[in-house]
Amino acid sequence: MLQNRLQPVLDPYALARELSNKLLIEGAFVPAKSGKTFPIVSPATGEKVAEAAEAEAADVEAAVAAAAKAQRGWAKLAARERGKLVAECGRLLNEHVEELGRLVALETGKALRTESRVEASVLADVFIFYGGLGSELKGETVPFRPDMLTMTLREPIGVVGAIIPWNVPMMLMALKIAPALVAGNAVVVKSAEEAPLAVLRACQIMNQVLPAGVLNILSGFGPECGGPLVAHPKVGKVTFTGSVETGKIVYKTAAEKLIPVTLELGGKSPMIVMGDADLEKAVAGAIVGMRFTRQGQSCTAASRIFVHESIHDAFVDKLKAKVDAMKMGDPLDETTDIGTIISKQQFEKVQSYIKIGEETPGAKALRCSAMPKDKKLEKGLFVQPVIFTGISNDSRVAREEIFGPVTCVIKFKDYEDAIRQANDSEYGLAATIWTKDLKTALDAAHRLEAGFVQVNQNLVVQANLSYGGVKSSGLGKEASLEAMLEHFTTKKTVIVNMA
Ligand code: ADP
């Protein structure tokens, strides 16, 4: 447990410097054993804001050993006691919402008002939600034979390896570690190389109340740090959010060890707008669904919008006008709606997809909003949001995950055809249908191949609602009680002979 109650540090630059060259293992800050670091650069200005410690196999070894040692005592606590401590983590995180929001805005380029501060408060909420679920780790009694008392017990798995991405690092970390901890596991988190700071700070805050070693966090690169974590013999479960390619590598390594995995992977989420839909609401839903405020960097981004031909043109005009009205700029500025892309690599990937789209026969690229003019942002990784029209569901920009502010509006005539096209994708994470007709809405809800379907709205992930994809979008669920029970415990059957 770290001593002295931490006070929020509202200057994200100062905090980033303070968090430099640190891993959090067994409740203490340590540098990487190799002494190596890598730079963390603000995507809005190009300036270096911190040096993250570069963990490798030796650091993974230390973190897993600490977790394995701490887990034994942690699992012995009454489940409600663990829950209380996890809820206390949520309350502490709540005191740091502003600080964490600013820090994640600095390192990821996500706008503070529209994205980063919101993410920080969701982080706290997830811990408070799971903190109340300790006593739900129930087993069952089974009417097996009258002379035998038969029951099942929910037991922790042991050490959980959690590998997280950069787009919503705090929220996605929370969905992994809060249920894992309440269920009695210890966790080693591997942060994304692009965004290690806010999650490190969040873990530092939580280590004020958690026993040392129960929650450890490493920063480092995928193959050198994430790889050894997945492969470590003492890691009994891996929960991963990231790309399909890396998800497959993680799955293969886990298969060698025969351990369970949860994989949250990509998406190319369809939104079907029927001719009778409330146009204003559907357009507002497309703005939220496409996560324009996050530069489209979301696996649930509504990146394929199928609009009935009778309202197609009106929909496109309204959508463009709304995105045009959004302000791109300094992520830390309260007036900014849209910040930057995370990294040079992603920036180039997004630009190359925009080019592919522009070269697609029949395509029209509507560039929205205006690039920021501020001199200090001239090196910033800003991309004007693009709405493609005149494109088919077979084109590359409609099939491949871009993870940027690029959406396709595809015209359709016939409902059956819209459903067919919506399902004609490698992915199946989320989907929405917009209509006033109840029968159409329910029919679509049944037939859309996705793990998370909404009618006439586009809410983001909620702590108490099961979330996860089908097809190449992943395996297993996150959020909700069900995710904690199914993915962070094992079930033991006990038979007591009463004769
Ligand atoms: P992205 O392309 O969006 O960065 P990745 O799937 O590569 O997505 O990254 C998601 C997370 O997976 C990051 O924390 C990254 O470091 C980690 N990662 C990348 N490669 C590996 C690997 N071979 N083994 C384990 N983790 C990895």
PDB file of C-alpha atoms in Angstrom, residues 400-498:
ATOM      1  CA  GLU A 400     -11.637  -2.896 -43.334  1.00  0.00           C
ATOM      2  CA  GLU A 401     -11.366  -1.307 -39.928  1.00  0.00           C
ATOM      3  CA  ILE A 402      -9.835   2.164 -40.333  1.00  0.00           C
ATOM      4  CA  PHE A 403      -9.922   3.287 -36.687  1.00  0.00           C
ATOM      5  CA  GLY A 404     -10.126   6.909 -37.735  1.00  0.00           C
ATOM      6  CA  PRO A 405     -12.720   9.606 -38.481  1.00  0.00           C
ATOM      7  CA  VAL A 406     -13.929   8.004 -41.690  1.00  0.00           C
ATOM      8  CA  THR A 407     -17.449   6.729 -42.213  1.00  0.00           C
ATOM      9  CA  CYS A 408     -19.312   5.399 -45.245  1.00  0.00           C
ATOM     10  CA  VAL A 409     -22.922   6.329 -45.907  1.00  0.00           C
ATOM     11  CA  ILE A 410     -24.363   3.611 -48.153  1.00  0.00           C
ATOM     12  CA  LYS A 411     -27.739   4.044 -49.864  1.00  0.00           C
ATOM     13  CA  PHE A 412     -30.238   1.158 -49.790  1.00  0.00           C
ATOM     14  CA  LYS A 413     -33.695   0.536 -51.273  1.00  0.00           C
ATOM     15  CA  ASP A 414     -34.894  -2.543 -49.567  1.00  0.00           C
ATOM     16  CA  TYR A 415     -34.839  -3.572 -45.858  1.00  0.00           C
ATOM     17  CA  GLU A 416     -33.800  -7.167 -46.605  1.00  0.00           C
ATOM     18  CA  ASP A 417     -30.877  -5.882 -48.611  1.00  0.00           C
ATOM     19  CA  ALA A 418     -29.843  -3.559 -45.758  1.00  0.00           C
ATOM     20  CA  ILE A 419     -29.804  -6.457 -43.287  1.00  0.00           C
ATOM     21  CA  ARG A 420     -27.838  -8.610 -45.721  1.00  0.00           C
ATOM     22  CA  GLN A 421     -25.228  -5.888 -46.258  1.00  0.00           C
ATOM     23  CA  ALA A 422     -25.017  -5.044 -42.561  1.00  0.00           C
ATOM     24  CA  ASN A 423     -24.227  -8.691 -41.821  1.00  0.00           C
ATOM     25  CA  ASP A 424     -21.855  -8.990 -44.751  1.00  0.00           C
ATOM     26  CA  SER A 425     -18.768  -8.194 -42.691  1.00  0.00           C
ATOM     27  CA  GLU A 426     -15.952 -10.057 -41.040  1.00  0.00           C
ATOM     28  CA  TYR A 427     -16.895  -8.279 -37.798  1.00  0.00           C
ATOM     29  CA  GLY A 428     -19.853  -8.389 -35.420  1.00  0.00           C
ATOM     30  CA  LEU A 429     -19.351  -6.052 -32.497  1.00  0.00           C
ATOM     31  CA  ALA A 430     -22.192  -3.523 -32.433  1.00  0.00           C
ATOM     32  CA  ALA A 431     -25.122  -2.489 -34.630  1.00  0.00           C
ATOM     33  CA  THR A 432     -28.036  -0.069 -34.532  1.00  0.00           C
ATOM     34  CA  ILE A 433     -31.369   0.198 -36.325  1.00  0.00           C
ATOM     35  CA  TRP A 434     -33.327   3.438 -36.608  1.00  0.00           C
ATOM     36  CA  THR A 435     -37.044   3.176 -37.336  1.00  0.00           C
ATOM     37  CA  LYS A 436     -40.453   4.019 -35.875  1.00  0.00           C
ATOM     38  CA  ASP A 437     -41.784   0.599 -36.802  1.00  0.00           C
ATOM     39  CA  LEU A 438     -41.637  -1.817 -33.869  1.00  0.00           C
ATOM     40  CA  LYS A 439     -41.807  -4.927 -36.024  1.00  0.00           C
ATOM     41  CA  THR A 440     -38.848  -3.823 -38.161  1.00  0.00           C
ATOM     42  CA  ALA A 441     -36.884  -2.863 -35.052  1.00  0.00           C
ATOM     43  CA  LEU A 442     -37.405  -6.225 -33.363  1.00  0.00           C
ATOM     44  CA  ASP A 443     -36.802  -8.164 -36.547  1.00  0.00           C
ATOM     45  CA  ALA A 444     -33.497  -6.365 -37.054  1.00  0.00           C
ATOM     46  CA  ALA A 445     -32.506  -6.789 -33.410  1.00  0.00           C
ATOM     47  CA  HIS A 446     -32.838 -10.536 -33.900  1.00  0.00           C
ATOM     48  CA  ARG A 447     -31.136 -10.720 -37.246  1.00  0.00           C
ATOM     49  CA  LEU A 448     -28.202  -8.333 -36.903  1.00  0.00           C
ATOM     50  CA  GLU A 449     -25.044 -10.343 -36.293  1.00  0.00           C
ATOM     51  CA  ALA A 450     -23.524  -8.340 -33.448  1.00  0.00           C
ATOM     52  CA  GLY A 451     -23.001  -8.641 -29.714  1.00  0.00           C
ATOM     53  CA  PHE A 452     -24.497  -5.238 -28.872  1.00  0.00           C
ATOM     54  CA  VAL A 453     -27.590  -4.060 -30.778  1.00  0.00           C
ATOM     55  CA  GLN A 454     -29.489  -0.854 -30.116  1.00  0.00           C
ATOM     56  CA  VAL A 455     -32.718   0.549 -31.485  1.00  0.00           C
ATOM     57  CA  ASN A 456     -33.032   4.322 -32.030  1.00  0.00           C
ATOM     58  CA  GLN A 457     -30.022   5.145 -29.898  1.00  0.00           C
ATOM     59  CA  ASN A 458     -26.297   4.738 -29.764  1.00  0.00           C
ATOM     60  CA  LEU A 459     -25.193   4.515 -26.151  1.00  0.00           C
ATOM     61  CA  VAL A 460     -21.578   3.725 -25.372  1.00  0.00           C
ATOM     62  CA  VAL A 461     -20.535   0.711 -23.282  1.00  0.00           C
ATOM     63  CA  GLN A 462     -22.249   0.590 -19.881  1.00  0.00           C
ATOM     64  CA  ALA A 463     -20.725  -1.032 -16.778  1.00  0.00           C
ATOM     65  CA  ASN A 464     -23.761  -3.220 -16.079  1.00  0.00           C
ATOM     66  CA  LEU A 465     -24.511  -4.362 -19.635  1.00  0.00           C
ATOM     67  CA  SER A 466     -22.732  -7.305 -21.158  1.00  0.00           C
ATOM     68  CA  TYR A 467     -20.541  -6.211 -24.060  1.00  0.00           C
ATOM     69  CA  GLY A 468     -18.541  -8.183 -26.624  1.00  0.00           C
ATOM     70  CA  GLY A 469     -18.568  -9.271 -30.219  1.00  0.00           C
ATOM     71  CA  VAL A 470     -19.177 -12.227 -32.482  1.00  0.00           C
ATOM     72  CA  LYS A 471     -17.228 -13.339 -35.575  1.00  0.00           C
ATOM     73  CA  SER A 472     -13.798 -11.634 -35.800  1.00  0.00           C
ATOM     74  CA  SER A 473     -14.827  -9.075 -33.175  1.00  0.00           C
ATOM     75  CA  GLY A 474     -13.818 -11.351 -30.362  1.00  0.00           C
ATOM     76  CA  LEU A 475     -14.525 -13.961 -27.758  1.00  0.00           C
ATOM     77  CA  GLY A 476     -16.295 -13.562 -24.441  1.00  0.00           C
ATOM     78  CA  LYS A 477     -17.988 -10.606 -22.796  1.00  0.00           C
ATOM     79  CA  GLU A 478     -16.920  -7.646 -20.720  1.00  0.00           C
ATOM     80  CA  ALA A 479     -18.888  -5.452 -18.317  1.00  0.00           C
ATOM     81  CA  SER A 480     -21.839  -6.774 -16.262  1.00  0.00           C
ATOM     82  CA  LEU A 481     -22.054  -9.354 -13.511  1.00  0.00           C
ATOM     83  CA  GLU A 482     -22.051 -12.110 -16.108  1.00  0.00           C
ATOM     84  CA  ALA A 483     -18.582 -11.109 -17.345  1.00  0.00           C
ATOM     85  CA  MET A 484     -17.180 -11.327 -13.815  1.00  0.00           C
ATOM     86  CA  LEU A 485     -18.691 -14.741 -13.164  1.00  0.00           C
ATOM     87  CA  GLU A 486     -17.955 -16.304 -16.525  1.00  0.00           C
ATOM     88  CA  HIS A 487     -14.554 -14.849 -17.257  1.00  0.00           C
ATOM     89  CA  PHE A 488     -12.803 -14.288 -13.941  1.00  0.00           C
ATOM     90  CA  THR A 489     -13.816 -17.339 -11.919  1.00  0.00           C
ATOM     91  CA  THR A 490     -13.750 -21.090 -12.270  1.00  0.00           C
ATOM     92  CA  LYS A 491     -16.600 -23.243 -11.106  1.00  0.00           C
ATOM     93  CA  LYS A 492     -15.890 -26.133  -8.777  1.00  0.00           C
ATOM     94  CA  THR A 493     -18.375 -28.903  -8.089  1.00  0.00           C
ATOM     95  CA  VAL A 494     -18.409 -30.246  -4.517  1.00  0.00           C
ATOM     96  CA  ILE A 495     -20.306 -33.392  -3.483  1.00  0.00           C
ATOM     97  CA  VAL A 496     -20.714 -34.134   0.225  1.00  0.00           C
ATOM     98  CA  ASN A 497     -21.727 -37.681   1.101  1.00  0.00           C
ATOM     99  CA  MET A 498     -24.332 -37.301   3.865  1.00  0.00           C
TER     100      MET A 498
END
